[in-house]
Coordinates of C-alpha atoms in Angstrom, one line a residue:
M271 CA 94.8 115.4 117.0
K272 CA 96.3 114.0 113.8
D273 CA 99.4 111.9 113.5
Q274 CA 102.4 113.9 112.4
L275 CA 106.1 113.6 111.8
Q276 CA 108.1 116.8 111.6
K277 CA 111.6 116.9 110.2
F278 CA 114.0 119.8 110.9
M279 CA 117.7 120.7 110.6
F280 CA 120.0 123.0 112.5
E281 CA 120.8 125.7 110.0
H282 CA 124.4 126.2 111.1
A283 CA 125.3 122.8 112.4
G284 CA 125.5 119.3 111.0
V285 CA 122.5 118.0 113.0
R286 CA 119.1 116.8 111.9
G287 CA 116.1 116.2 114.0
E288 CA 112.6 114.7 113.9
L289 CA 109.6 114.8 116.2
V290 CA 106.6 112.4 115.8
E291 CA 103.3 112.1 117.5
L292 CA 101.0 109.1 116.8
P293 CA 97.6 109.5 118.6
S294 CA 95.4 107.9 115.9
T295 CA 97.8 105.1 114.9
W296 CA 98.5 104.2 118.5
Q297 CA 94.9 104.1 119.6
E298 CA 94.0 102.0 116.5
I299 CA 96.7 99.5 117.5
L300 CA 95.5 99.4 121.1
S301 CA 91.9 98.9 120.0
H302 CA 92.8 95.4 118.8
H303 CA 94.7 94.3 121.9
D304 CA 94.5 94.4 125.7
Y305 CA 98.1 94.7 126.7
P306 CA 99.3 95.1 130.3
L307 CA 100.3 98.7 131.0
A308 CA 104.1 98.1 130.9
V309 CA 103.9 96.3 127.6
Q310 CA 101.6 99.0 126.1
N311 CA 104.1 101.8 127.0
I312 CA 107.2 100.0 125.7
L313 CA 105.5 98.9 122.5
G314 CA 104.4 102.5 122.0
E315 CA 108.0 103.7 122.4
L316 CA 109.1 101.1 119.8
L317 CA 106.3 102.4 117.5
A318 CA 107.6 106.0 117.7
A319 CA 111.2 105.0 117.2
T320 CA 110.4 103.0 114.1
A321 CA 108.6 105.9 112.5
L322 CA 111.5 108.2 113.3
L323 CA 114.1 106.0 111.8
S324 CA 112.0 105.0 108.8
A325 CA 111.5 108.7 107.8
N326 CA 115.2 109.1 107.2
L327 CA 115.5 106.1 104.8
K328 CA 115.6 106.6 101.0
F329 CA 114.2 103.1 100.6
D330 CA 111.1 101.6 98.9
G331 CA 110.3 98.9 101.3
T332 CA 109.4 98.2 104.9
M333 CA 111.4 98.7 108.1
I334 CA 110.7 96.0 110.7
M335 CA 111.9 96.4 114.3
Q336 CA 111.6 93.4 116.6
I337 CA 112.4 92.8 120.3
H338 CA 112.8 89.1 121.1
G339 CA 112.9 87.8 124.6
D340 CA 112.6 84.8 126.9
G341 CA 110.7 86.6 129.6
P342 CA 106.9 87.4 130.0
V343 CA 107.1 89.1 126.6
R344 CA 108.4 86.9 123.8
L345 CA 108.1 89.3 120.9
M346 CA 107.4 93.0 120.1
V347 CA 107.3 93.9 116.4
V348 CA 106.6 97.2 114.6
E349 CA 106.5 97.6 110.8
C350 CA 106.7 100.9 108.9
D351 CA 106.7 101.2 105.1
A352 CA 108.1 104.0 102.9
N353 CA 104.8 105.9 103.2
L354 CA 105.0 105.9 107.0
R355 CA 102.2 103.4 107.3
L356 CA 102.6 101.5 110.6
R357 CA 101.3 98.4 112.4
A358 CA 102.5 96.8 115.6
T359 CA 101.9 93.8 117.9
A360 CA 103.3 91.9 120.8
K361 CA 103.2 88.3 121.9
L362 CA 103.2 87.4 125.6
A363 CA 104.1 84.1 127.3
P364 CA 101.1 82.0 128.4
D365 CA 99.7 83.2 131.7
A366 CA 102.3 86.0 131.9
L367 CA 101.9 88.2 135.0
I368 CA 103.3 91.7 134.4
A369 CA 103.5 94.5 136.9
D370 CA 102.5 98.0 135.7
D371 CA 105.9 99.3 136.5
A372 CA 107.8 96.4 134.8
S373 CA 111.0 97.6 133.0
L374 CA 112.0 96.5 129.5
S375 CA 114.5 94.1 131.2
D376 CA 111.7 92.6 133.4
L377 CA 109.6 92.0 130.3
V378 CA 112.0 90.4 127.9
H379 CA 114.9 88.9 130.0
S380 CA 114.6 85.6 131.8
H381 CA 117.9 84.0 131.0
G382 CA 119.6 86.9 129.2
H383 CA 118.6 85.8 125.7
G384 CA 116.9 88.9 124.5
R385 CA 117.9 90.4 121.1
F386 CA 117.0 93.4 118.9
V387 CA 116.4 92.8 115.2
I388 CA 116.1 95.4 112.5
T389 CA 115.1 94.3 109.0
L390 CA 114.9 96.4 105.8
D391 CA 112.6 94.5 103.4
P392 CA 112.6 96.0 99.8
N393 CA 109.3 96.0 97.9
D394 CA 110.7 95.2 94.5
K395 CA 113.4 92.6 95.0
L396 CA 115.8 92.5 92.1
P397 CA 117.5 89.2 91.1
G398 CA 119.9 88.4 93.9
Q399 CA 118.5 91.2 96.2
Q400 CA 117.6 90.2 99.7
A401 CA 116.3 91.9 102.8
Y402 CA 119.0 93.4 105.1
Q403 CA 118.8 92.2 108.7
G404 CA 120.9 93.2 111.7
I405 CA 120.6 91.2 114.9
V406 CA 122.3 92.4 118.1
P407 CA 121.9 91.6 121.9
L408 CA 119.6 93.9 123.9
D409 CA 122.3 96.5 124.9
G410 CA 120.5 99.0 127.1
E411 CA 117.8 99.4 129.6
S412 CA 115.3 101.2 127.3
I413 CA 114.2 101.2 123.7
A414 CA 116.0 104.5 123.2
C415 CA 119.3 103.2 124.5
I416 CA 119.2 99.9 122.5
I417 CA 118.6 101.8 119.3
E418 CA 121.2 104.5 120.0
N419 CA 123.8 101.7 120.7
Y420 CA 122.8 99.9 117.5
M421 CA 123.0 103.0 115.3
M422 CA 126.5 103.8 116.6
R423 CA 127.9 100.3 116.3
S424 CA 126.2 99.3 113.0
E425 CA 125.9 102.6 111.2
Q426 CA 128.5 104.8 112.9
L427 CA 125.9 107.5 113.5
D428 CA 125.6 109.5 116.7
T429 CA 121.9 109.3 117.5
K430 CA 119.8 110.4 120.5
L431 CA 116.2 109.4 121.1
W432 CA 113.6 110.5 123.5
L433 CA 110.5 108.3 123.6
A434 CA 107.2 108.1 125.5
A435 CA 103.8 106.4 125.3
D436 CA 100.6 106.1 127.3
G437 CA 97.1 105.0 126.5
Q438 CA 96.5 108.1 124.3
V439 CA 99.6 108.8 122.3
A440 CA 103.1 107.6 121.3
R441 CA 105.6 110.4 120.8
G442 CA 109.3 110.7 120.2
M443 CA 112.2 112.9 119.2
L444 CA 115.3 112.0 117.3
L445 CA 118.5 114.0 116.9
Q446 CA 121.3 112.7 114.6
K447 CA 124.7 114.0 113.8
L448 CA 125.2 114.2 110.1
P449 CA 128.1 112.3 108.7
K450 CA 131.0 114.5 107.5
H451 CA 133.8 113.6 105.1
G452 CA 137.1 115.3 105.9
G453 CA 137.4 118.9 107.1
S454 CA 139.9 120.7 109.3
E455 CA 140.5 120.0 112.9
A456 CA 138.7 123.3 113.8
Q457 CA 135.7 122.3 111.7
V458 CA 135.5 118.9 113.4
E459 CA 135.6 120.7 116.8
D460 CA 132.8 123.0 115.7
E461 CA 130.7 120.1 114.6
T462 CA 131.2 118.3 117.8
E463 CA 130.4 121.4 119.9
A464 CA 127.2 121.9 117.8
W465 CA 126.2 118.2 118.3
N466 CA 126.8 118.4 122.1
R467 CA 124.7 121.6 122.3
A468 CA 121.8 120.0 120.5
V469 CA 122.0 116.9 122.8
I470 CA 122.1 119.1 125.9
L471 CA 119.0 121.0 124.7
G472 CA 117.2 117.8 123.9
G473 CA 118.2 116.4 127.3
T474 CA 116.0 119.0 129.0
L475 CA 113.0 117.2 127.6
K476 CA 111.2 115.1 130.3
Q477 CA 109.0 112.2 129.6
E478 CA 105.9 113.9 131.2
E479 CA 106.5 116.9 128.9
L480 CA 106.8 114.7 125.9
L481 CA 103.5 113.0 126.6
S482 CA 101.6 116.2 127.4
T483 CA 102.9 118.6 124.7
D484 CA 102.3 118.6 120.9
I485 CA 105.4 118.4 118.8
Q486 CA 105.2 121.9 117.2
T487 CA 105.2 123.4 120.7
L488 CA 108.0 121.1 121.8
M489 CA 110.2 122.1 118.9
T490 CA 109.7 125.8 119.7
R491 CA 110.2 125.3 123.4
L492 CA 113.4 123.2 123.1
F493 CA 115.2 125.0 120.2
W494 CA 113.9 128.6 120.4
E495 CA 117.4 130.0 120.3
E496 CA 118.5 128.0 117.3
T497 CA 118.0 128.7 113.6
L498 CA 116.1 125.7 112.3
R499 CA 115.2 124.7 108.7
V500 CA 111.7 123.2 109.1
F501 CA 110.3 120.9 106.4
D502 CA 106.7 120.1 105.5
P503 CA 105.2 117.8 108.0
L504 CA 104.5 114.1 107.1
Q505 CA 101.4 112.2 108.0
P506 CA 102.0 108.7 109.4
E507 CA 99.0 106.4 109.6
F508 CA 97.9 102.9 110.7
H509 CA 97.8 100.3 107.9
C510 CA 97.7 96.5 108.0
N511 CA 98.5 94.7 104.8
C512 CA 97.1 91.3 105.7
T513 CA 95.0 89.7 102.9
R514 CA 93.2 86.4 102.4
E515 CA 95.8 85.6 99.8
K516 CA 98.7 86.0 102.3
V517 CA 96.8 83.9 104.8
G518 CA 96.4 81.2 102.1
D519 CA 100.1 81.3 101.3
M520 CA 100.9 80.8 105.0
L521 CA 98.7 77.8 105.2
K522 CA 100.3 76.3 102.1
M523 CA 103.6 76.6 103.9
L524 CA 102.3 74.4 106.7
G525 CA 101.6 71.5 104.2
E526 CA 98.6 69.6 103.0
E527 CA 98.8 66.9 105.7
E528 CA 98.8 69.3 108.6
I529 CA 96.0 71.4 107.2
K530 CA 93.8 68.3 106.6
T531 CA 94.5 67.1 110.1
A532 CA 93.4 70.5 111.5
I533 CA 90.3 70.6 109.4
N534 CA 89.3 67.1 110.5
E535 CA 89.7 68.1 114.2
L536 CA 88.1 71.5 114.0
N537 CA 85.8 71.3 110.9
Q538 CA 87.2 74.7 109.8
L539 CA 90.2 76.9 110.2
D540 CA 89.9 80.3 111.9
I541 CA 92.8 82.7 111.7
N542 CA 93.0 86.2 113.2
C543 CA 95.6 88.7 112.1
D544 CA 97.9 89.5 115.0
F545 CA 98.2 93.1 113.9
C546 CA 94.6 94.3 113.1
G547 CA 92.5 91.4 114.5
K548 CA 90.8 90.7 111.1
H549 CA 89.2 87.3 111.0
Y550 CA 89.7 84.8 108.2

């Protein structure tokens, strides 16, 4: 099964949607790490969510989603560029013991200091141009809820997400109410009714069904009564942009004295990329 992201729109309603499945990318990421089951599942959900949100950006750069915590999991990060090339990693606390059924709150909260960070990092930075970064508390008990709340508060966009991952695939669905400017009261009511109907239909999707069913079948099964405009599918893929040059730049930032001390103690420096495991 190939990785695929399918965009669609409700023909007679201001609602757009996306479905994504990432078997190859997700298995490539897991091949470089041995995460506990709970970490694996939630990182997979974050991977699917990042692909879904990145696909709607008209932006030449990289979207980076991060979950920071003070619990057993200190960091989860997913990066997705404008070509839907993805990579992901997680950092755990030393000697972290994590139950298979641990929730997101169990993983990242110890003293309530968890936060969600979304960064848009442009490829070609014009003079004075900087990356955009939004930082908010972890408001929600799941990746989907956290992102839905962020999109409403920061972007004023009604957004619903359904996400799931296991050891084989990460899948997700996004529905988003298109912003409207003006219109009569009747039009606003019609748009609200159409949005509510789309959300009700999406709400019939169970996690087990999302994990076991390909996205083309899901789209037909969920919205068979609707008139949809379906676009050409996109092909996400795994890609790590680490290079020896970037590793060298990182070492330069540490400073000559610290590098010399490390070399004297170890005779050589060995660095592994956190995303792909490549050894330098």
